[in-house]
Short mmCIF file of C-alpha atoms in Angstrom, two decimals:
data_model
loop_
_atom_site.label_atom_id
_atom_site.label_comp_id
_atom_site.label_asym_id
_atom_site.label_seq_id
_atom_site.Cartn_x
_atom_site.Cartn_y
_atom_site.Cartn_z
CA MET A 1 0.00 0.00 0.00
CA GLU A 2 1.33 3.44 -0.92
CA THR A 3 2.11 5.88 1.91
CA HIS A 4 0.82 9.43 1.43
CA LEU A 5 2.70 12.15 3.27
CA PRO A 6 1.38 15.73 3.38
CA TRP A 7 4.16 18.32 3.40
CA ALA A 8 4.34 22.07 3.89
CA ALA A 9 6.63 23.52 1.22
CA PRO A 10 9.12 25.83 2.97
CA SER A 11 9.40 29.46 1.92
CA ALA A 12 12.86 30.83 1.22
CA PRO A 13 14.08 33.29 3.88
CA GLY A 14 16.22 34.99 1.22
CA PRO A 15 18.60 34.16 -1.63
CA LEU A 16 19.80 30.58 -1.31
CA ASP A 17 23.46 29.60 -1.29
CA ALA A 18 23.86 25.84 -1.52
CA ALA A 19 25.88 23.02 -3.01
CA LEU A 20 24.57 19.47 -2.92
CA ARG A 21 24.52 16.11 -4.62
CA VAL A 22 21.43 14.46 -6.05
CA PRO A 23 20.88 10.73 -6.58
CA GLY A 24 21.85 8.87 -9.71
CA SER A 25 19.82 8.95 -12.90
CA LYS A 26 16.77 6.71 -12.89
CA SER A 27 16.92 6.44 -16.69
CA MET A 28 20.56 5.35 -16.69
CA THR A 29 20.13 2.98 -13.74
CA ALA A 30 17.15 1.24 -15.37
CA ARG A 31 18.92 0.82 -18.70
CA ALA A 32 22.15 -0.38 -17.09
CA LEU A 33 20.23 -3.03 -15.11
CA VAL A 34 18.57 -4.39 -18.25
CA LEU A 35 21.76 -4.33 -20.30
CA ALA A 36 23.65 -6.08 -17.49
CA ALA A 37 21.01 -8.83 -17.36
CA ASN A 38 21.32 -9.24 -21.15
CA SER A 39 25.15 -9.34 -21.09
CA GLU A 40 27.63 -12.15 -20.59
CA GLY A 41 29.64 -12.12 -17.38
CA SER A 42 29.46 -9.57 -14.59
CA SER A 43 28.52 -5.92 -14.59
CA THR A 44 28.68 -3.22 -11.94
CA LEU A 45 26.64 -0.06 -11.44
CA ARG A 46 28.49 2.69 -9.56
CA ALA A 47 26.36 5.36 -7.82
CA PRO A 48 23.03 3.87 -8.98
CA LEU A 49 19.69 5.28 -7.96
CA ARG A 50 18.23 3.28 -5.08
CA ALA A 51 14.57 4.23 -5.27
CA ARG A 52 11.17 2.64 -5.71
CA ASP A 53 11.36 2.08 -9.48
CA THR A 54 14.91 0.79 -9.62
CA LYS A 55 14.33 -1.59 -6.70
CA LEU A 56 11.33 -2.98 -8.60
CA MET A 57 13.51 -3.41 -11.70
CA ALA A 58 16.18 -5.27 -9.72
CA ALA A 59 13.54 -7.47 -8.08
CA GLY A 60 12.01 -8.31 -11.46
CA LEU A 61 15.37 -9.40 -12.84
CA ARG A 62 16.02 -11.50 -9.72
CA ALA A 63 12.64 -13.16 -10.16
CA MET A 64 13.74 -14.31 -13.62
CA GLY A 65 17.03 -15.71 -12.28
CA CYS A 66 19.56 -12.90 -12.71
CA HIS A 67 21.96 -12.45 -9.79
CA VAL A 68 21.53 -8.86 -8.56
CA SER A 69 23.37 -7.70 -5.44
CA THR A 70 22.30 -4.30 -4.11
CA ALA A 71 23.78 -4.66 -0.62
CA ASP A 72 26.23 -1.82 -1.26
CA ASP A 73 24.29 1.37 -1.93
CA ASN A 74 27.08 2.76 -4.09
CA LEU A 75 28.02 -0.35 -6.09
CA TRP A 76 25.54 -2.90 -7.42
CA LEU A 77 26.73 -6.17 -8.94
CA LEU A 78 24.93 -8.24 -11.57
CA ARG A 79 25.95 -11.63 -12.95
CA SER A 80 23.98 -12.88 -15.92
CA ARG A 81 22.48 -16.35 -15.74
CA PRO A 82 20.05 -18.22 -18.00
CA LEU A 83 16.69 -16.60 -17.30
CA ALA A 84 13.67 -18.76 -16.55
CA GLY A 85 10.16 -18.91 -15.18
CA PRO A 86 7.84 -19.42 -13.59
CA ALA A 87 8.29 -15.94 -12.23
CA ARG A 88 6.19 -12.98 -11.19
CA VAL A 89 7.22 -9.38 -11.82
CA ASP A 90 5.62 -6.55 -9.82
CA VAL A 91 5.87 -3.38 -11.92
CA GLY A 92 4.37 -1.17 -9.22
CA LEU A 93 3.73 2.11 -11.04
CA ALA A 94 7.05 2.07 -12.89
CA GLY A 95 6.80 2.61 -16.62
CA THR A 96 10.38 1.45 -17.12
CA VAL A 97 9.71 -1.90 -15.44
CA LEU A 98 6.45 -2.32 -17.36
CA ARG A 99 8.09 -1.68 -20.74
CA PHE A 100 11.71 -2.81 -20.33
CA LEU A 101 11.23 -6.23 -18.72
CA PRO A 102 8.69 -7.96 -21.04
CA PRO A 103 11.28 -8.05 -23.88
CA VAL A 104 13.73 -9.57 -21.36
CA ALA A 105 11.07 -12.11 -20.39
CA VAL A 106 10.65 -13.36 -23.97
CA LEU A 107 14.29 -14.48 -23.78
CA ALA A 108 13.60 -16.48 -20.60
CA ARG A 109 12.34 -20.06 -20.59
CA GLY A 110 8.94 -20.37 -18.98
CA ALA A 111 6.05 -18.17 -17.92
CA VAL A 112 6.70 -14.71 -16.51
CA ALA A 113 3.60 -12.98 -15.09
CA PHE A 114 3.44 -9.18 -14.90
CA ASP A 115 1.16 -7.21 -12.60
CA GLY A 116 1.24 -3.95 -10.69
CA GLN A 117 -0.74 -1.23 -9.00
CA PRO A 118 -4.05 -0.17 -10.58
CA GLY A 119 -2.54 3.02 -12.01
CA ALA A 120 0.02 1.04 -14.00
CA GLY A 121 -2.78 -0.56 -15.98
CA ARG A 122 -3.60 2.84 -17.45
CA ARG A 123 -0.15 3.22 -18.99
CA PRO A 124 -0.17 2.56 -22.75
CA MET A 125 1.23 -0.92 -23.30
CA ALA A 126 -0.65 -2.44 -26.24
CA PRO A 127 1.84 -1.20 -28.90
CA LEU A 128 4.72 -3.02 -27.20
CA ILE A 129 2.76 -6.23 -26.71
CA GLY A 130 1.68 -6.11 -30.35
CA ALA A 131 5.27 -5.56 -31.49
CA LEU A 132 6.60 -8.46 -29.40
CA ARG A 133 3.91 -10.74 -30.81
CA ALA A 134 4.81 -9.67 -34.34
CA LEU A 135 8.44 -10.58 -33.57
CA GLY A 136 7.47 -14.07 -32.43
CA ALA A 137 6.59 -13.82 -28.72
CA ARG A 138 3.65 -15.58 -27.07
CA ILE A 139 1.91 -13.26 -24.64
CA GLU A 140 -1.35 -13.95 -22.85
CA THR A 141 -3.17 -10.69 -22.16
CA GLY A 142 -5.97 -8.33 -22.96
CA ASN A 143 -3.32 -5.80 -24.09
CA GLY A 144 -2.81 -4.52 -20.55
CA LEU A 145 -2.03 -5.59 -17.01
CA PRO A 146 -2.03 -8.29 -15.86
CA PHE A 147 -0.34 -10.29 -18.64
CA THR A 148 1.94 -13.29 -18.95
CA VAL A 149 4.93 -13.71 -21.26
CA HIS A 150 5.51 -17.34 -22.21
CA GLY A 151 9.22 -17.23 -22.95
CA ALA A 152 10.91 -19.82 -25.15
CA GLY A 153 14.49 -18.78 -24.44
CA ARG A 154 14.70 -17.09 -27.82
CA ILE A 155 12.69 -15.00 -30.27
CA ALA A 156 12.98 -14.54 -34.02
CA GLY A 157 13.13 -10.74 -34.09
CA GLY A 158 13.42 -8.81 -37.34
CA PRO A 159 11.55 -5.75 -38.63
CA VAL A 160 8.56 -4.38 -36.72
CA THR A 161 6.41 -1.24 -36.86
CA ILE A 162 5.14 0.44 -33.68
CA ASP A 163 3.26 3.59 -32.74
CA ALA A 164 5.31 4.85 -29.79
CA SER A 165 3.61 8.26 -29.64
CA ALA A 166 2.53 7.55 -26.06
CA SER A 167 6.06 6.93 -24.76
CA SER A 168 9.57 6.54 -26.10
CA GLN A 169 9.94 3.70 -23.55
CA LEU A 170 7.97 1.50 -25.96
CA VAL A 171 10.89 1.72 -28.40
CA SER A 172 13.63 1.62 -25.77
CA GLY A 173 12.19 -1.57 -24.29
CA LEU A 174 12.53 -3.35 -27.62
CA LEU A 175 16.02 -2.02 -28.33
CA LEU A 176 17.54 -2.89 -24.95
CA SER A 177 16.96 -6.64 -25.43
CA ALA A 178 17.19 -6.79 -29.23
CA ALA A 179 20.82 -7.97 -29.42
CA GLY A 180 19.56 -11.27 -27.95
CA PHE A 181 16.94 -11.75 -30.70
CA ASP A 182 17.88 -14.21 -33.45
CA ARG A 183 17.70 -11.51 -36.14
CA GLY A 184 18.10 -8.48 -33.93
CA VAL A 185 15.44 -5.87 -34.61
CA VAL A 186 14.57 -3.00 -36.93
CA VAL A 187 12.00 -0.79 -35.21
CA ARG A 188 10.06 1.72 -37.28
CA HIS A 189 7.95 4.27 -35.43
CA VAL A 190 4.77 5.62 -37.03
CA GLY A 191 2.75 8.34 -35.36
CA SER A 192 3.41 11.63 -33.61
CA PRO A 193 7.06 12.50 -32.96
CA VAL A 194 8.59 10.92 -29.87
CA PRO A 195 11.05 12.81 -27.62
CA LYS A 196 14.63 12.03 -28.60
CA PRO A 197 16.78 12.43 -25.46
CA HIS A 198 15.76 9.16 -23.79
CA LEU A 199 16.07 7.27 -27.07
CA ASP A 200 19.48 8.83 -27.63
CA LEU A 201 20.46 7.63 -24.15
CA THR A 202 19.27 4.11 -25.00
CA VAL A 203 21.33 4.07 -28.20
CA HIS A 204 24.39 5.50 -26.43
CA MET A 205 24.28 2.87 -23.68
CA LEU A 206 23.64 0.02 -26.14
CA ARG A 207 26.76 1.01 -28.07
CA ALA A 208 28.72 1.23 -24.83
CA ALA A 209 27.65 -2.36 -24.09
CA GLY A 210 28.96 -3.52 -27.49
CA ALA A 211 25.75 -3.56 -29.55
CA GLY A 212 25.69 -2.61 -33.21
CA VAL A 213 23.08 0.14 -33.50
CA ASP A 214 22.02 2.23 -36.50
CA ASP A 215 19.81 5.25 -35.80
CA SER A 216 20.77 7.24 -38.90
CA ARG A 217 17.25 7.22 -40.38
CA PRO A 218 14.45 9.28 -38.80
CA ASP A 219 12.13 7.16 -36.64
CA VAL A 220 14.01 3.93 -37.44
CA TRP A 221 16.33 2.08 -35.07
CA SER A 222 18.23 -1.08 -35.93
CA VAL A 223 20.06 -3.35 -33.45
CA GLU A 224 22.19 -6.21 -34.77
CA PRO A 225 22.12 -9.62 -33.09
CA GLY A 226 25.18 -10.34 -30.98
CA ARG A 227 26.58 -10.99 -27.53
CA LEU A 228 26.87 -8.09 -25.13
CA LYS A 229 29.70 -8.09 -22.61
CA GLY A 230 29.37 -7.17 -18.97
CA ARG A 231 31.00 -3.86 -18.02
CA ALA A 232 31.24 -1.19 -15.34
CA TRP A 233 28.59 1.53 -15.54
CA ASP A 234 29.11 4.92 -13.90
CA ILE A 235 25.64 6.38 -13.28
CA GLU A 236 25.31 10.14 -13.69
CA PRO A 237 23.34 12.32 -11.27
CA ASP A 238 19.68 12.58 -12.29
CA LEU A 239 18.73 15.70 -14.24
CA ALA A 240 15.05 15.59 -13.23
CA SER A 241 16.14 15.45 -9.57
CA ALA A 242 18.57 18.33 -10.09
CA ALA A 243 16.06 20.59 -11.86
CA PRO A 244 14.02 21.85 -8.88
CA PHE A 245 17.20 22.67 -6.94
CA LEU A 246 18.63 24.60 -9.89
CA ALA A 247 15.31 26.38 -10.38
CA ALA A 248 15.40 27.37 -6.70
CA ALA A 249 18.45 29.53 -7.38
CA LEU A 250 16.62 31.45 -10.09
CA VAL A 251 13.43 31.89 -8.07
CA THR A 252 15.22 33.17 -4.94
CA GLY A 253 17.99 35.14 -6.63
CA GLY A 254 20.55 32.84 -5.03
CA THR A 255 23.19 30.33 -6.10
CA VAL A 256 22.88 26.54 -6.22
CA THR A 257 25.46 24.03 -7.45
CA VAL A 258 24.60 20.40 -8.15
CA ARG A 259 27.84 18.54 -7.55
CA GLY A 260 29.41 15.72 -9.54
CA TRP A 261 28.07 16.47 -13.02
CA PRO A 262 30.20 14.90 -15.80
CA ALA A 263 31.66 17.01 -18.57
CA ALA A 264 30.01 14.72 -21.15
CA SER A 265 26.47 13.69 -20.24
CA GLY A 266 23.85 11.43 -21.75
CA GLN A 267 21.14 13.75 -20.38
CA PRO A 268 20.05 17.12 -21.84
CA ALA A 269 21.64 19.19 -19.06
CA ARG A 270 22.93 21.86 -21.42
CA ARG A 271 19.44 22.37 -22.82
CA LEU A 272 18.03 22.83 -19.32
CA LEU A 273 20.73 25.37 -18.48
CA ASP A 274 19.97 27.24 -21.71
CA VAL A 275 16.27 27.52 -20.79
CA LEU A 276 17.15 28.76 -17.28
CA ARG A 277 19.42 31.39 -18.87
CA GLN A 278 16.53 32.57 -21.03
CA MET A 279 14.47 32.89 -17.85
CA GLY A 280 17.03 35.22 -16.27
CA ALA A 281 19.67 33.02 -14.65
CA GLU A 282 23.39 32.73 -15.02
CA ALA A 283 23.98 29.03 -15.64
CA ALA A 284 27.05 26.98 -16.47
CA LEU A 285 28.62 23.55 -16.31
CA THR A 286 31.69 24.10 -14.13
CA PRO A 287 34.35 21.75 -12.72
CA ARG A 288 32.31 21.72 -9.49
CA GLY A 289 29.08 20.76 -11.25
CA LEU A 290 25.95 22.42 -12.64
CA LEU A 291 25.76 25.98 -11.31
CA VAL A 292 22.78 28.33 -11.50
CA ARG A 293 22.71 31.87 -10.11
CA GLY A 294 19.57 33.98 -10.01
CA CYS A 295 19.86 37.61 -11.00
CA GLY A 296 16.89 39.07 -9.14
CA ALA A 297 14.19 38.70 -11.81
CA VAL A 298 12.44 35.83 -13.56
CA HIS A 299 11.56 36.31 -17.24
CA GLY A 300 8.84 34.62 -19.22
CA ILE A 301 9.94 32.77 -22.33
CA THR A 302 8.79 31.26 -25.57
CA ALA A 303 10.55 27.93 -25.78
CA ASP A 304 10.35 24.41 -27.16
CA LEU A 305 10.70 21.98 -24.24
CA SER A 306 10.58 18.84 -26.39
CA GLY A 307 12.95 16.36 -24.82
CA LEU A 308 12.68 18.03 -21.40
CA ALA A 309 9.47 16.29 -20.34
CA ASP A 310 10.81 15.28 -16.94
CA VAL A 311 11.53 18.90 -16.00
CA SER A 312 8.70 20.73 -17.80
CA ALA A 313 6.54 20.95 -14.65
CA VAL A 314 9.37 22.67 -12.76
CA LEU A 315 9.91 25.09 -15.66
CA ALA A 316 6.17 25.82 -15.77
CA ALA A 317 6.27 26.60 -12.04
CA VAL A 318 9.13 29.04 -12.62
CA ALA A 319 7.16 30.62 -15.49
CA ALA A 320 4.19 31.09 -13.16
CA LEU A 321 6.47 33.28 -11.00
CA ALA A 322 7.83 35.28 -13.95
CA GLY A 323 7.18 38.94 -14.66
CA SER A 324 6.10 38.36 -18.27
CA PRO A 325 4.09 35.75 -20.20
CA SER A 326 5.43 32.40 -21.32
CA ARG A 327 4.56 30.02 -24.12
CA MET A 328 6.00 26.54 -23.67
CA ARG A 329 5.78 23.89 -26.38
CA THR A 330 6.11 20.31 -25.20
CA GLN A 331 5.43 16.76 -26.34
CA GLU A 332 3.51 15.92 -23.18
CA PRO A 333 0.30 13.88 -23.47
CA PRO A 334 -2.80 16.15 -23.32
CA GLU A 335 -3.97 14.64 -20.03
CA ARG A 336 -0.64 15.42 -18.35
CA LEU A 337 -0.70 19.00 -19.65
CA ALA A 338 -4.26 19.42 -18.37
CA ARG A 339 -3.26 18.05 -14.95
CA LEU A 340 -0.27 20.40 -14.75
CA ALA A 341 -2.39 23.38 -15.79
CA GLY A 342 -5.07 22.49 -13.24
CA THR A 343 -2.48 22.10 -10.49
CA LEU A 344 -1.01 25.55 -11.15
CA ALA A 345 -4.46 27.13 -11.56
CA GLY A 346 -5.41 25.79 -8.12
CA LEU A 347 -2.84 28.21 -6.68
CA GLY A 348 -4.16 31.15 -8.73
CA ALA A 349 -2.00 30.84 -11.86
CA ASP A 350 -3.39 31.90 -15.23
CA VAL A 351 -2.53 28.82 -17.31
CA THR A 352 -4.07 27.78 -20.61
CA PRO A 353 -3.42 24.30 -22.02
CA GLU A 354 -2.71 24.41 -25.75
CA PRO A 355 -2.68 21.49 -28.21
CA ASP A 356 1.11 21.44 -28.04
CA GLY A 357 1.94 23.02 -24.70
CA LEU A 358 1.01 25.72 -22.18
CA SER A 359 0.50 29.47 -22.13
CA ILE A 360 1.18 31.13 -18.77
CA ARG A 361 0.44 34.77 -17.87
CA PRO A 362 1.80 36.42 -14.72
CA VAL A 363 -0.75 36.94 -11.93
CA PRO A 364 -0.39 36.91 -8.12
CA LEU A 365 -0.40 33.39 -6.67
CA HIS A 366 -1.76 32.26 -3.32
CA GLY A 367 -1.21 29.40 -0.90
CA GLY A 368 -3.28 26.25 -0.82
CA THR A 369 -3.10 22.49 -1.10
CA LEU A 370 -1.39 21.26 -4.25
CA ARG A 371 -2.55 17.84 -5.43
CA THR A 372 0.39 15.85 -6.72
CA HIS A 373 -1.68 13.04 -8.29
CA GLY A 374 1.17 10.73 -7.30
CA ASP A 375 3.45 12.55 -9.78
CA ARG A 376 6.89 13.54 -8.51
CA ARG A 377 7.10 16.22 -11.21
CA LEU A 378 4.14 18.07 -9.73
CA ALA A 379 5.61 17.68 -6.24
CA HIS A 380 8.87 19.24 -7.47
CA ALA A 381 6.89 22.09 -9.06
CA GLY A 382 5.02 22.69 -5.80
CA ALA A 383 8.27 22.85 -3.84
CA VAL A 384 9.63 25.49 -6.25
CA LEU A 385 6.45 27.58 -5.99
CA GLY A 386 6.53 27.31 -2.21
CA LEU A 387 9.85 29.15 -2.11
CA ALA A 388 8.10 32.34 -3.24
CA VAL A 389 4.46 31.73 -2.24
CA PRO A 390 3.77 31.16 1.48
CA GLY A 391 1.22 28.58 2.56
CA ILE A 392 1.62 25.94 -0.16
CA ARG A 393 1.06 22.43 1.11
CA LEU A 394 1.55 19.25 -0.93
CA ASP A 395 -1.08 16.58 -0.35
CA ASP A 396 1.63 13.92 -0.88
CA VAL A 397 5.39 14.38 -0.99
CA ALA A 398 6.02 10.63 -0.69
CA CYS A 399 5.62 10.33 -4.48
CA THR A 400 9.08 11.89 -4.83
CA ALA A 401 10.54 8.61 -3.54
CA LYS A 402 10.13 7.31 -7.09
CA THR A 403 13.42 9.00 -7.99
CA MET A 404 14.65 10.79 -4.84
CA PRO A 405 13.75 9.07 -1.55
CA ASP A 406 15.37 11.85 0.49
CA PHE A 407 13.78 14.81 -1.32
CA PRO A 408 11.95 16.45 1.63
CA ARG A 409 15.09 16.45 3.79
CA LEU A 410 17.38 17.65 1.00
CA TRP A 411 14.98 20.43 0.06
CA SER A 412 14.41 21.65 3.61
CA THR A 413 18.14 21.50 4.32
CA MET A 414 18.85 23.60 1.24
CA VAL A 415 16.28 26.22 2.22
CA HIS A 416 17.17 26.73 5.88
CA GLY A 417 20.33 27.89 7.59
CA PHE A 418 22.82 28.40 4.79
CA GLU A 419 24.23 31.78 5.85
CA GLY A 420 27.67 30.15 5.79
CA GLY A 421 27.55 29.54 2.05
CA SER A 422 27.91 26.61 -0.33
CA ALA A 423 30.63 24.71 1.54
CA GLU A 424 28.50 24.64 4.66
CA ALA A 425 25.47 23.76 2.58
CA GLU A 426 27.11 20.71 1.10
CA ALA A 427 28.45 19.61 4.48
CA ARG A 428 25.03 19.88 6.07
CA VAL A 429 23.35 17.99 3.21
CA ARG A 430 25.90 15.18 3.58
CA ARG A 431 25.50 15.06 7.38
CA GLY A 432 21.70 14.95 7.10
#
């Protein structure tokens, strides 16, 4: 049963001055787990994200027979073994588990049953199930949860067409296991454009694992059959987790550094920094990490946020505090845009959902209860708004555990008592 935890978002006493570390990337951790399970030999994950979704992913792989040791928080070890059923995989509410593990299960011998929380059943899944069937898999389902994959230890693979408009995970799930298919896979997407950054990350990590991947044609991805080799994965900090902290610097006119960011990243960090600059911040990737400094004013923008879906709610919250209107184009599903708009409007914001994004006009905001709908993105947005608007209360901050189990403590520590500056901030965050 999910725990709901109401939380009063703290107001900033003044400009913030903080340096901190955020947990590892959920996207990278999930992909590294799947690639390790599909590789020969041993693999390690350094600085992985230990959170609800990644623990479910590790448990699902264990259920199918993969050795997964997570005893050391900072270094996980996986040793591939022949995968087999019968097994049961609990996807919880995790889209990555729901879409990345069924292609793994078709390579196992035996029945692998998938189920999860009621909300997971509303996630689009039929395109992936249809694609796996077209490639030779036997799946017993009504095109949603619960379903059972009857693995034969192999699958033919080959060309397949899929409408992945609902989520790029539908393509990534196929690609991550495709090297184990007899003929590999050639995936052709038909439908509305899908965000590229997560697919680019999938391709990058597949190549790092030794897969032959061709993504030179628009909306077509090809993975050659072959054996992947176990390797060491260094997991980057998570950009979606970093975003509200970086936004806090802009909103309060302070300075925040997210430590440990690599010079070359598989996540669109530079794009996020560019948007924050347009909104009035000084922002840079420095040897210390990602640094954002507010300059005393927040500007509205007209921007394309395609590929920044995981941080668009935080950017919309910043826009609601701006001194001029904003027009944000995104590739978010209409229902998610409507939920974000309704959440901001509940605090007085003037937000209009558009077919391809949001329009936001500056008006005074007020306190109130912000409904998170179990979405960590909305919780992050509420925390950012609370810095400038007293009296904001989240109906559930526990949903942030999906990617950042320690979010309430990290956020409150950042906000309070940092007169001593960034060095003290980082020390206090580490001490807890």
